[in-house]
XYZ file of C-alpha atoms in Angstrom:
774
model
C 61.726 -23.523 -0.390
C 62.000 -21.233 -3.409
C 62.624 -17.514 -3.192
C 58.960 -16.602 -3.787
C 57.802 -18.754 -0.872
C 60.579 -17.346 1.315
C 59.444 -13.829 0.490
C 55.899 -14.602 1.600
C 57.152 -16.164 4.831
C 59.179 -13.053 5.609
C 56.344 -10.720 4.687
C 53.902 -12.553 6.948
C 56.394 -12.579 9.828
C 57.173 -8.852 9.541
C 53.455 -8.011 9.520
C 52.924 -10.191 12.608
C 55.845 -8.578 14.459
C 54.554 -5.080 13.684
C 50.972 -5.803 14.769
C 49.813 -3.873 17.856
C 46.934 -4.302 20.298
C 44.447 -1.600 21.286
C 46.948 -0.225 23.828
C 49.660 0.108 21.196
C 51.690 -2.831 22.527
C 53.116 -5.453 20.158
C 51.076 -8.644 19.976
C 54.388 -10.516 20.015
C 56.830 -9.053 22.550
C 60.213 -8.038 21.069
C 62.010 -10.673 23.144
C 59.844 -13.318 21.434
C 60.270 -11.881 17.951
C 62.812 -14.328 16.636
C 64.897 -12.739 13.859
C 64.413 -14.438 10.511
C 67.526 -16.097 9.113
C 67.467 -16.439 5.330
C 70.021 -19.091 4.413
C 70.797 -19.802 0.784
C 73.336 -19.858 -2.003
C 74.774 -16.548 -3.244
C 73.033 -14.592 -5.975
C 69.536 -16.078 -5.641
C 67.902 -12.796 -4.660
C 67.909 -12.666 -0.849
C 68.661 -8.942 -0.722
C 66.241 -8.156 -3.554
C 63.267 -9.765 -1.844
C 63.937 -7.830 1.347
C 63.642 -4.586 -0.599
C 60.451 -5.874 -2.230
C 58.920 -6.791 1.141
C 59.693 -3.334 2.555
C 58.248 -1.635 -0.519
C 55.071 -3.750 -0.509
C 54.467 -3.153 3.205
C 55.229 0.557 2.931
C 57.980 0.413 5.570
C 61.685 1.256 5.602
C 64.764 -0.910 5.251
C 68.298 -0.413 6.508
C 70.829 -2.946 5.239
C 74.228 -3.824 6.658
C 76.789 -6.395 5.646
C 78.219 -7.815 8.851
C 81.509 -8.936 7.291
C 83.239 -5.574 7.811
C 81.978 -4.850 11.314
C 84.268 -5.070 14.306
C 83.193 -5.275 17.916
C 83.751 -1.537 18.272
C 81.639 -0.461 15.266
C 78.770 -2.798 16.132
C 78.713 -2.268 19.918
C 80.122 1.254 20.198
C 83.354 2.682 21.619
C 84.077 2.928 25.360
C 84.290 6.312 27.051
C 84.827 7.484 30.661
C 81.922 9.231 32.373
C 81.660 10.742 35.889
C 78.847 9.551 38.120
C 77.700 9.987 41.708
C 75.622 7.872 44.074
C 74.591 9.266 47.472
C 77.640 11.489 47.657
C 79.993 8.838 46.321
C 81.681 9.984 43.084
C 83.242 7.534 40.689
C 84.434 7.109 37.120
C 82.758 4.495 34.896
C 83.023 3.147 31.368
C 80.065 3.348 29.012
C 79.732 2.760 25.307
C 78.736 5.134 22.564
C 75.823 4.097 20.382
C 76.334 1.280 17.911
C 76.910 2.420 14.344
C 74.087 0.084 13.273
C 71.518 1.386 15.773
C 72.540 4.988 15.092
C 71.940 4.355 11.387
C 68.316 3.473 12.154
C 67.732 6.824 13.883
C 69.415 8.663 10.997
C 67.192 6.780 8.538
C 64.003 7.628 10.458
C 64.915 11.317 10.561
C 65.801 11.366 6.871
C 62.741 9.499 5.568
C 60.035 9.985 8.181
C 59.455 6.201 8.289
C 59.081 4.844 11.825
C 58.765 1.150 11.019
C 61.065 -1.012 8.975
C 63.397 -3.959 8.529
C 66.951 -4.044 9.838
C 68.534 -6.411 7.333
C 71.871 -7.857 8.400
C 73.510 -9.744 5.552
C 76.341 -12.257 5.990
C 75.317 -12.614 9.631
C 77.203 -15.907 9.930
C 80.442 -14.233 8.817
C 80.848 -11.840 11.752
C 84.327 -11.342 13.199
C 85.628 -13.504 16.040
C 85.471 -10.540 18.434
C 81.828 -9.813 17.631
C 80.543 -13.386 17.546
C 80.020 -13.717 21.353
C 77.769 -10.640 21.328
C 75.467 -12.009 18.645
C 73.556 -14.178 21.099
C 72.553 -11.131 23.118
C 71.569 -9.260 19.976
C 69.435 -12.084 18.585
C 67.629 -12.514 21.906
C 67.172 -8.931 23.098
C 67.706 -6.870 19.890
C 70.463 -4.821 21.513
C 74.004 -3.911 20.503
C 75.830 -3.117 23.737
C 73.442 -0.981 25.771
C 71.469 0.298 22.802
C 68.284 -1.410 21.694
C 66.944 -1.550 18.148
C 64.102 1.035 18.104
C 60.502 -0.102 18.433
C 58.865 -0.837 15.091
C 61.994 -2.347 13.525
C 62.114 -6.047 12.693
C 65.427 -7.878 12.428
C 65.998 -10.098 9.384
C 69.325 -11.806 8.752
C 70.814 -13.606 5.777
C 73.823 -15.732 5.063
C 75.387 -18.334 2.800
C 75.934 -21.989 3.706
C 79.564 -22.932 4.585
C 80.188 -24.590 1.210
C 79.900 -21.210 -0.528
C 81.886 -19.040 1.876
C 85.022 -19.967 3.812
C 84.392 -17.178 6.343
C 81.170 -18.732 7.616
C 80.827 -19.666 11.291
C 78.320 -22.453 11.752
C 75.860 -21.343 14.417
C 75.520 -23.608 17.434
C 72.153 -24.850 18.700
C 71.918 -22.096 21.329
C 72.153 -19.467 18.594
C 69.940 -21.268 16.083
C 67.268 -21.670 18.763
C 66.860 -17.892 18.726
C 66.366 -17.680 14.948
C 63.683 -18.601 12.430
C 65.758 -20.275 9.748
C 64.408 -20.186 6.184
C 66.391 -22.322 3.749
C 66.168 -21.104 0.156
C 66.991 -23.088 -2.978
C 67.528 -21.719 -6.502
C 64.297 -22.030 -8.499
C 64.008 -21.052 -12.143
C 60.186 -20.800 -12.196
C 60.166 -18.178 -9.433
C 62.979 -16.230 -11.060
C 61.267 -16.346 -14.459
C 58.148 -14.742 -13.003
C 60.309 -11.962 -11.554
C 62.307 -11.575 -14.785
C 59.162 -11.326 -16.904
C 57.641 -8.699 -14.638
C 60.867 -6.669 -14.759
C 61.053 -6.977 -18.536
C 64.553 -8.473 -18.587
C 66.139 -8.955 -21.981
C 64.380 -11.754 -23.930
C 67.681 -13.300 -25.036
C 68.322 -14.292 -21.420
C 64.815 -15.507 -20.629
C 64.362 -17.519 -23.833
C 67.806 -19.114 -23.475
C 67.026 -20.219 -19.927
C 63.561 -21.403 -20.919
C 65.138 -24.023 -23.169
C 68.213 -24.673 -20.987
C 67.001 -24.529 -17.410
C 69.971 -26.549 -16.237
C 72.089 -23.451 -16.953
C 70.134 -21.228 -14.550
C 72.192 -21.931 -11.428
C 75.449 -23.795 -11.048
C 78.284 -23.843 -8.533
C 81.048 -26.426 -8.776
C 84.778 -26.771 -8.221
C 87.126 -26.388 -11.195
C 89.587 -29.241 -11.816
C 92.592 -26.944 -11.352
C 91.172 -25.093 -8.366
C 88.671 -22.319 -7.891
C 84.937 -22.302 -8.596
C 82.831 -22.214 -11.732
C 79.482 -20.575 -10.993
C 76.363 -19.099 -12.550
C 73.765 -17.294 -10.399
C 70.411 -15.589 -10.776
C 72.127 -12.293 -9.972
C 74.563 -12.880 -12.814
C 71.790 -13.485 -15.353
C 69.897 -10.378 -14.257
C 72.981 -8.154 -14.439
C 73.867 -9.612 -17.831
C 70.345 -8.855 -19.123
C 70.678 -5.210 -18.032
C 74.080 -4.711 -19.653
C 72.908 -6.323 -22.903
C 69.982 -3.875 -23.103
C 72.288 -0.892 -22.580
C 74.908 -2.167 -25.045
C 72.274 -2.687 -27.735
C 70.918 0.803 -27.241
C 74.407 2.282 -27.572
C 75.410 0.063 -30.475
C 78.116 -1.740 -28.490
C 78.952 -5.410 -29.165
C 77.650 -8.207 -26.952
C 80.298 -10.897 -27.257
C 81.631 -13.884 -25.402
C 84.081 -11.721 -23.418
C 81.209 -9.643 -22.026
C 79.097 -12.700 -21.224
C 81.959 -14.367 -19.318
C 82.137 -11.426 -16.906
C 78.675 -12.355 -15.589
C 78.395 -16.068 -16.401
C 81.409 -17.559 -14.644
C 81.245 -20.988 -16.218
C 83.063 -21.491 -19.506
C 80.653 -24.016 -20.997
C 77.498 -22.028 -20.211
C 79.126 -18.758 -21.322
C 79.959 -20.416 -24.661
C 76.405 -21.687 -25.067
C 74.837 -18.322 -24.343
C 77.247 -16.430 -26.617
C 76.297 -18.736 -29.503
C 72.602 -18.412 -28.678
C 72.787 -14.611 -28.526
C 74.351 -14.524 -31.984
C 71.413 -16.581 -33.286
C 68.998 -14.356 -31.397
C 70.463 -11.289 -33.097
C 70.146 -13.022 -36.446
C 66.486 -13.791 -35.805
C 65.873 -10.167 -34.892
C 67.487 -8.978 -38.117
C 66.044 -11.625 -40.440
C 62.486 -11.559 -39.138
C 62.063 -7.773 -39.085
C 60.060 -7.561 -35.858
C 59.189 -3.914 -36.426
C 57.689 -4.844 -39.790
C 55.689 -7.663 -38.167
C 54.179 -5.251 -35.643
C 53.526 -2.677 -38.352
C 51.629 -5.282 -40.371
C 54.033 -4.874 -43.268
C 56.003 -8.127 -43.138
C 56.595 -9.846 -46.477
C 55.677 -13.362 -47.562
C 59.318 -14.460 -47.511
C 59.539 -13.780 -43.782
C 56.198 -15.472 -43.175
C 57.301 -18.576 -45.085
C 60.543 -18.766 -43.122
C 58.572 -18.525 -39.873
C 56.253 -21.316 -40.976
C 59.202 -23.606 -41.708
C 61.308 -22.685 -38.647
C 61.971 -25.220 -35.884
C 60.066 -24.772 -32.616
C 62.987 -23.196 -30.704
C 63.363 -20.546 -33.391
C 59.644 -19.846 -33.357
C 59.625 -19.359 -29.589
C 62.601 -17.004 -29.844
C 60.679 -14.994 -32.444
C 57.569 -14.907 -30.233
C 59.705 -13.544 -27.391
C 61.170 -10.880 -29.644
C 57.688 -9.763 -30.687
C 56.464 -9.748 -27.092
C 59.468 -7.759 -25.911
C 58.857 -4.935 -28.373
C 55.104 -5.063 -27.776
C 55.556 -4.846 -23.993
C 57.800 -1.789 -24.394
C 55.184 -0.080 -26.574
C 52.435 -0.776 -24.029
C 54.649 0.318 -21.136
C 55.335 3.654 -22.795
C 51.608 4.341 -23.150
C 50.916 3.318 -19.552
C 53.806 5.441 -18.261
C 52.469 8.429 -20.132
C 48.960 7.792 -18.821
C 50.252 7.515 -15.233
C 51.956 10.896 -15.541
C 48.852 12.522 -17.010
C 46.591 11.134 -14.293
C 48.954 12.199 -11.506
C 49.123 15.700 -12.984
C 45.333 15.716 -13.254
C 45.029 15.071 -9.510
C 47.373 17.957 -8.715
C 45.502 20.337 -11.016
C 42.169 19.360 -9.507
C 43.540 20.254 -6.089
C 44.682 23.671 -7.382
C 41.651 24.549 -9.490
C 39.422 26.150 -6.865
C 42.188 28.415 -5.522
C 43.360 29.504 -8.955
C 39.885 30.223 -10.269
C 39.276 32.135 -7.038
C 42.129 34.510 -7.854
C 45.209 32.967 -6.260
C 48.553 32.978 -8.054
C 50.462 30.059 -9.529
C 53.370 30.988 -7.260
C 51.201 30.621 -4.151
C 49.227 27.532 -5.203
C 51.009 25.330 -7.747
C 54.654 26.033 -6.935
C 54.356 24.944 -3.259
C 52.668 21.720 -4.352
C 55.527 21.051 -6.748
C 58.017 21.607 -3.917
C 56.026 19.292 -1.640
C 56.027 16.613 -4.334
C 59.768 16.956 -4.825
C 60.353 16.637 -1.084
C 58.174 13.525 -0.920
C 60.107 12.035 -3.823
C 63.406 12.783 -2.069
C 62.143 10.935 1.012
C 61.124 7.954 -1.124
C 64.535 7.806 -2.755
C 66.245 8.134 0.632
C 64.182 5.237 1.989
C 65.816 2.853 -0.481
C 62.487 1.134 -1.175
C 61.139 3.279 -4.012
C 60.680 1.319 -7.226
C 62.532 2.755 -10.214
C 59.242 3.067 -12.116
C 57.723 5.148 -9.302
C 60.725 7.468 -9.152
C 60.669 7.910 -12.917
C 56.955 8.733 -12.964
C 57.283 11.218 -10.114
C 60.158 13.021 -11.821
C 58.150 13.313 -15.034
C 55.127 14.611 -13.103
C 57.219 17.261 -11.393
C 58.813 18.260 -14.694
C 55.416 18.610 -16.370
C 53.995 20.695 -13.533
C 57.013 22.982 -13.757
C 56.383 23.338 -17.495
C 52.814 24.408 -16.761
C 54.018 26.993 -14.256
C 56.513 28.293 -16.812
C 53.774 28.473 -19.459
C 51.827 30.826 -17.187
C 54.901 33.027 -16.770
C 55.494 33.173 -20.529
C 51.824 33.927 -21.206
C 51.768 36.495 -18.386
C 48.771 34.763 -16.870
C 50.233 34.177 -13.435
C 47.078 34.274 -11.331
C 43.328 33.689 -11.348
C 41.143 32.035 -13.956
C 43.510 33.127 -16.722
C 46.301 31.113 -15.146
C 44.054 28.075 -14.875
C 43.016 28.439 -18.530
C 46.672 28.486 -19.584
C 47.402 25.395 -17.518
C 44.304 23.635 -18.820
C 45.286 24.229 -22.437
C 48.783 22.882 -21.814
C 47.259 19.900 -20.047
C 44.885 19.170 -22.931
C 47.891 19.046 -25.250
C 49.377 16.279 -23.107
C 46.065 14.425 -23.043
C 45.697 14.636 -26.812
C 48.995 12.811 -27.230
C 47.665 9.716 -25.468
C 45.194 8.676 -28.159
C 47.592 8.131 -31.078
C 50.071 6.339 -28.822
C 47.378 4.000 -27.466
C 45.936 3.402 -30.922
C 49.384 2.582 -32.320
C 50.133 0.112 -29.526
C 46.763 -1.584 -29.970
C 47.316 -1.866 -33.730
C 50.693 -3.500 -33.112
C 49.069 -6.019 -30.787
C 46.508 -6.797 -33.525
C 49.304 -7.293 -36.052
C 51.184 -9.593 -33.670
C 48.102 -11.797 -33.302
C 47.638 -11.822 -37.079
C 51.235 -12.924 -37.665
C 51.078 -15.732 -35.086
C 47.718 -16.851 -36.524
C 49.013 -16.933 -40.084
C 52.438 -18.465 -39.495
C 52.214 -20.690 -36.431
C 49.955 -23.288 -34.848
C 48.043 -23.624 -31.594
C 51.172 -24.477 -29.634
C 52.900 -21.199 -30.440
C 49.668 -19.228 -29.948
C 49.338 -20.786 -26.502
C 52.868 -19.637 -25.634
C 52.149 -16.176 -27.035
C 48.931 -15.807 -25.028
C 50.513 -17.143 -21.843
C 53.455 -14.741 -22.079
C 51.183 -11.853 -23.018
C 49.087 -12.519 -19.910
C 52.102 -12.655 -17.575
C 53.722 -9.405 -18.710
C 52.385 -6.550 -16.643
C 52.557 -3.851 -19.370
C 50.526 -5.888 -21.874
C 47.891 -7.054 -19.397
C 47.458 -3.568 -17.951
C 47.242 -2.074 -21.425
C 44.423 -4.451 -22.370
C 42.644 -3.714 -19.078
C 42.841 0.041 -19.720
C 42.300 0.264 -23.461
C 40.979 -3.116 -24.597
C 42.009 -5.079 -27.662
C 39.608 -7.084 -29.841
C 42.279 -9.554 -30.944
C 43.122 -10.353 -27.344
C 39.463 -10.907 -26.473
C 38.912 -13.082 -29.543
C 41.818 -15.373 -28.610
C 41.162 -15.576 -24.873
C 38.552 -18.239 -24.195
C 37.816 -16.912 -20.731
C 36.665 -13.618 -22.242
C 34.295 -15.045 -24.844
C 31.133 -14.363 -22.889
C 29.033 -12.317 -25.308
C 32.030 -11.699 -27.548
C 30.549 -8.769 -29.443
C 29.969 -6.774 -26.283
C 33.128 -7.870 -24.541
C 35.177 -6.706 -27.488
C 33.875 -3.590 -29.151
C 31.585 -2.224 -26.466
C 34.049 -2.788 -23.646
C 36.869 -1.130 -25.507
C 34.641 1.794 -26.415
C 33.642 2.203 -22.802
C 37.217 1.924 -21.577
C 38.428 4.580 -23.996
C 35.618 6.932 -23.141
C 36.148 6.339 -19.457
C 39.800 7.249 -19.789
C 38.663 10.547 -21.199
C 36.301 10.940 -18.255
C 39.253 10.519 -15.951
C 41.629 12.920 -17.593
C 39.555 15.900 -18.651
C 39.247 18.736 -16.171
C 36.024 20.291 -17.401
C 32.650 18.735 -16.538
C 30.495 17.193 -19.259
C 31.336 14.983 -22.186
C 31.917 17.170 -25.225
C 32.433 15.973 -28.763
C 35.909 17.489 -28.693
C 36.860 15.509 -25.584
C 35.404 12.345 -27.077
C 37.510 12.816 -30.178
C 40.653 13.215 -28.032
C 40.561 9.527 -27.202
C 39.555 8.344 -30.652
C 35.991 7.208 -29.868
C 34.362 7.388 -33.268
C 30.653 8.069 -33.743
C 30.285 4.654 -35.352
C 31.981 2.871 -32.425
C 29.771 4.650 -29.924
C 26.631 3.849 -31.894
C 27.592 0.180 -32.021
C 28.153 0.126 -28.265
C 24.788 1.756 -27.639
C 23.029 -0.768 -29.886
C 24.701 -3.590 -27.954
C 23.268 -2.303 -24.700
C 19.963 -1.165 -26.182
C 16.917 -1.060 -23.995
C 18.867 -2.332 -20.974
C 20.590 1.027 -20.602
C 17.247 2.823 -20.635
C 15.803 0.494 -18.007
C 18.879 0.870 -15.796
C 18.762 4.669 -16.004
C 15.073 4.719 -15.149
C 15.550 2.409 -12.166
C 18.450 4.271 -10.562
C 17.627 7.843 -11.499
C 16.980 9.887 -8.385
C 17.328 6.953 -5.985
C 19.572 7.706 -2.995
C 18.973 4.635 -0.774
C 20.923 6.624 1.801
C 19.352 5.591 5.108
C 18.579 1.933 4.616
C 20.334 -1.002 6.219
C 23.396 -0.537 4.013
C 24.848 2.161 6.243
C 25.702 -0.354 8.964
C 27.396 -2.938 6.772
C 30.165 -4.571 8.757
C 32.640 -4.870 5.881
C 33.821 -8.197 7.253
C 37.032 -8.386 5.245
C 39.936 -10.880 5.076
C 42.565 -8.227 5.789
C 45.570 -10.541 5.349
C 44.352 -11.471 1.873
C 43.981 -7.920 0.587
C 47.597 -6.694 0.704
C 48.803 -5.841 -2.808
C 45.478 -6.817 -4.395
C 43.030 -5.056 -6.705
C 39.702 -4.669 -4.909
C 36.360 -3.335 -6.183
C 33.676 -1.833 -3.927
C 30.342 -2.050 -5.778
C 27.954 0.703 -4.715
C 30.668 2.607 -2.853
C 28.439 5.623 -2.137
C 30.635 8.512 -0.929
C 33.766 6.370 -0.851
C 34.237 5.623 2.852
C 34.551 1.896 2.235
C 37.172 2.494 -0.443
C 39.103 4.773 1.935
C 39.159 1.839 4.356
C 40.245 -0.598 1.661
C 43.245 1.444 0.466
C 44.985 1.044 3.812
C 44.480 -2.712 3.572
C 45.702 -3.169 -0.018
C 48.773 -0.990 0.638
C 51.065 0.744 -1.831
C 51.079 -2.128 -4.325
C 47.318 -2.607 -4.368
C 44.440 -0.658 -5.882
C 40.943 0.027 -4.565
C 38.137 0.833 -6.999
C 34.733 2.236 -6.173
C 31.703 2.391 -8.476
C 28.322 3.940 -7.814
C 25.408 5.003 -9.992
C 25.169 8.381 -8.243
C 27.534 10.827 -9.964
C 27.293 13.338 -7.093
C 28.465 10.688 -4.626
C 31.386 9.767 -6.866
C 32.468 13.403 -7.013
C 32.392 13.564 -3.196
C 34.436 10.376 -3.046
C 37.032 11.833 -5.422
C 37.274 14.985 -3.331
C 38.322 12.946 -0.298
C 40.895 10.763 -2.067
C 44.015 12.741 -1.279
C 43.252 13.062 2.420
C 42.429 9.340 2.604
C 45.620 8.010 1.055
C 47.829 10.405 2.969
C 46.183 9.548 6.292
C 46.732 5.867 5.499
C 50.470 6.565 5.162
C 50.589 5.489 1.518
C 53.124 6.613 -1.048
C 50.550 7.588 -3.667
C 46.878 7.665 -4.529
C 45.787 4.106 -5.266
C 42.046 4.727 -5.696
C 39.797 4.879 -8.741
C 36.182 6.075 -8.618
C 33.848 5.609 -11.572
C 30.148 6.130 -12.313
C 28.379 2.914 -13.345
C 25.455 0.685 -12.501
C 26.201 -2.623 -10.747
C 24.709 -4.543 -13.667
C 27.020 -2.862 -16.194
C 30.560 -2.640 -14.807
C 31.837 -2.478 -18.381
C 30.628 1.119 -18.376
C 33.237 1.799 -15.685
C 35.972 0.388 -17.922
C 36.446 -2.691 -15.732
C 37.773 -5.529 -17.855
C 37.132 -9.233 -17.432
C 39.361 -11.058 -14.962
C 40.924 -7.856 -13.595
C 39.826 -7.888 -9.927
C 41.191 -9.993 -7.066
C 38.323 -9.157 -4.693
C 34.833 -7.674 -5.169
C 32.852 -6.339 -2.195
C 29.073 -5.792 -2.439
C 27.099 -4.409 0.479
C 23.495 -4.892 1.609
C 22.071 -2.467 -0.910
C 22.202 -5.319 -3.453
C 18.579 -6.140 -2.606
C 17.643 -2.783 -4.148
C 19.571 -3.298 -7.405
C 17.688 -3.327 -10.688
C 18.735 -6.955 -11.351
C 20.554 -8.843 -8.573
C 21.249 -11.902 -10.706
C 22.816 -9.849 -13.483
C 24.872 -7.842 -10.979
C 26.302 -11.063 -9.512
C 27.148 -12.281 -13.022
C 29.059 -9.022 -13.586
C 30.963 -9.600 -10.345
C 31.936 -13.047 -11.614
C 33.047 -11.591 -14.943
C 35.417 -9.010 -13.485
C 36.939 -11.394 -10.917
C 40.102 -13.286 -11.723
C 39.967 -17.101 -11.537
C 40.182 -17.915 -7.831
C 39.038 -14.388 -6.940
C 36.838 -13.641 -3.941
C 33.348 -12.103 -3.827
C 32.464 -10.679 -0.403
C 28.705 -10.306 -0.285
C 26.784 -8.738 2.602
C 23.065 -9.179 2.066
C 19.748 -10.141 3.665
C 17.990 -13.520 3.565
C 14.243 -13.828 4.119
C 13.087 -17.034 5.773
C 10.232 -17.647 3.289
C 9.202 -16.819 -0.289
C 8.144 -13.213 -0.662
C 4.991 -11.391 -1.589
C 5.968 -9.634 -4.825
C 3.823 -6.572 -4.068
C 5.589 -6.088 -0.716
C 9.013 -6.477 -2.320
C 8.172 -3.985 -5.076
C 6.950 -1.397 -2.569
C 9.964 -1.990 -0.285
C 12.375 -1.480 -3.189
C 10.665 1.785 -4.117
C 10.847 2.872 -0.486
C 14.548 1.964 -0.215
C 14.074 -0.588 2.580
C 16.796 -3.067 1.720
C 15.690 -5.531 4.419
C 12.128 -5.929 3.258
C 13.364 -6.182 -0.335
C 15.257 -9.380 0.542
C 14.826 -12.752 -1.151
C 15.372 -16.209 0.294
C 18.702 -17.957 0.770
C 17.733 -20.464 -1.921
C 17.126 -17.730 -4.499
C 20.428 -16.015 -3.702
C 22.384 -19.274 -3.893
C 20.753 -20.091 -7.234
C 21.917 -16.745 -8.633
C 25.458 -17.385 -7.411
C 25.479 -20.863 -8.957
C 24.205 -19.484 -12.256
C 27.011 -16.906 -12.207
C 29.552 -19.731 -11.874
C 30.617 -19.287 -8.254
C 31.630 -22.015 -5.803
C 29.576 -22.804 -2.699
C 29.395 -19.746 -0.389
C 30.971 -19.692 3.053
C 28.872 -17.947 5.732
C 31.264 -15.810 7.779
C 28.675 -14.062 9.950
C 24.884 -13.899 10.367
C 22.406 -12.324 12.757
C 18.730 -11.423 12.906
C 17.537 -7.957 11.896
C 14.217 -6.194 12.092
C 12.556 -4.821 8.974
C 12.745 -1.293 10.400
C 16.480 -1.425 11.196
C 18.128 1.758 9.907
C 21.623 3.073 9.393
C 22.424 2.648 13.091
C 20.960 0.590 15.907
C 18.700 3.338 17.310
C 17.500 4.561 13.911
C 14.320 3.198 12.339
C 13.257 3.369 8.690
C 9.826 3.216 7.123
C 8.451 -0.263 6.497
C 5.887 -1.786 4.187
C 2.858 -3.400 5.789
C 1.910 -6.912 4.837
C 4.797 -9.245 5.712
C 4.702 -9.323 9.504
C 5.343 -13.088 9.541
C 8.623 -12.861 7.556
C 11.915 -12.968 9.494
C 15.216 -11.614 8.193
C 18.856 -12.492 8.736
C 21.847 -10.373 7.740
C 24.638 -12.529 6.332
C 28.262 -12.013 5.307
C 29.302 -14.458 2.596
C 32.687 -15.307 1.061
C 32.287 -16.819 -2.404
C 35.119 -17.951 -4.687
C 35.225 -17.891 -8.441
C 36.632 -21.280 -9.516
C 40.257 -21.415 -10.618
C 39.326 -23.256 -13.811
C 36.208 -24.250 -15.629
C 33.826 -21.806 -13.972
C 30.673 -20.854 -15.772
C 31.234 -17.130 -15.358
């Protein structure tokens, strides 16, 4: 299998081995937890995926190469101890703790992580003296007398014999205690990883046209090996980026240090020279500034396809860096915002910066140190945290310089410094969006559909560009993406306007939406007016319907939230009508550190309560950061929450949907925001016969979500119209019209439909991968 499939296999196995029953005992006993054995050629990313798995699961990792271990270091050293049994004294030998097991206890003390992966690389290269003990270790997870601590899963790796002369081929007795996963080099999997990491485009475009050069190991005629590995290409990409920044040459001699095959090294060196020429001749910065001349455009029009694709990659590389810089800056500002919100009440109440903000800075630094010590912290996370800490320290220093070291005066000083940071976001975002527009214009003017398809595909696979569009919008992107051309006027201008304004809602500390704050994110009066005209009377009707409605004690309070937990890890999930956020707090633990849980509700007071509980929720879930977003919006208008099309993996809607202003429109919005193949989890009520409209109207006004129900046929028709696949019924049961927020609680009912019966249902509904009507 390829490395991506192997990673998923390992991730699933580790989660299964760590699962506990209600008594805290492992569902799979340690003796039955076969260590995974990742077997594959060198340099294909075995070690890298182990670090990724640990990071995504929020657990630790301790890595050891077994090649240097002797029997003594792995099993411990003997020592003489005195013992006594019923008056009989004797001397006995016992072993000190294994260096490997001791390292796990040191790691747990240093990082605070109690679960993790013990990754033993080159396991099939252990010394002759240690080899006999491996059987015991693989079966019982012990080195000598010392067992691997509970909560730690053993994963091994090794190379096949043809790549390493030190390899011992395991016999059947040993292999029968392992779960062997054979991994083959696969360019497609590596390309996805390389694109996400933003590796140098010279490497990725070269390999795109010469995939046969991706991985190669063969004997040289005169002896020795010629080889090229995924690790070599990645390391070469990093050194090229650094050399270019420092003005150092990238020549054949440098390439050959990473690409250990003469023919492929020659090919890449020639290609890189051409790549540099394209970068110089085509003036990428001028293209993105919209200032490129006709001579460059004419050359692009006449260039062969390979040259055009290289140019597209150059443009995308610069564009992705621009978007990443904006997103990095936004991440820092939002993290700082959360810290300042937590400090506001104490500062305004008279506390000092030294007593309130400084301890929080120290706590953040300590948490960052633990992340770094764990070995699983992504470089981007470490960078963001360091910038957040630095900015908070600047704010504390500003208070000292202004001599406003306590009380409301201190908070005012901090708030002014914070607003300065916020104000810098708008021009950076506007500049990046303008460059994206200019890139689309250039590709439109100079190339054909084939190149535009490549440009769009690459733009959609690069995380910085896709996240930038999701946060800030871009009309050119919407105009060229067929999946987003549902009501193009609204999906372009209005959505971007809403996204920009919503960003401001997130980052300002003061309540209310002032003209000054609106200007800070560049939302012009004309843009806002256009957005309001696009929504028109609908906005008025929505406000009138939801204003003052709590719907607090209806059936919705006992929603089961029947969720596919295994499918949520690392995903982006939206809870529609999240109320005070309890469902989102539950979701964050399921999506983990690499996922995000959103909550929207029309009740602004509820959203504020939900935000107040965010920090406690993510910390109690053992997460590394806050991965929640709460926004005010109506279910029929998720655009108002800044939620872009095709941005959600899962949408959850609870039983209050029967009380929405327009259920059909709300379901269409769910379809819009879901990615192709995404999942809608809908908990609702079905009536067994067509309804009396007067009863339904009165039930909706009363907030009785059961009596407001429609038939199964009506609900399925709405889902079909929204473009969803056939629903899957995961659970259903009868409910009484008076059923309240718990079994022994009754709610008011409407007279007149005594012969109607109701069933609560939990539905899973997929958005089609392709060709859906949403």
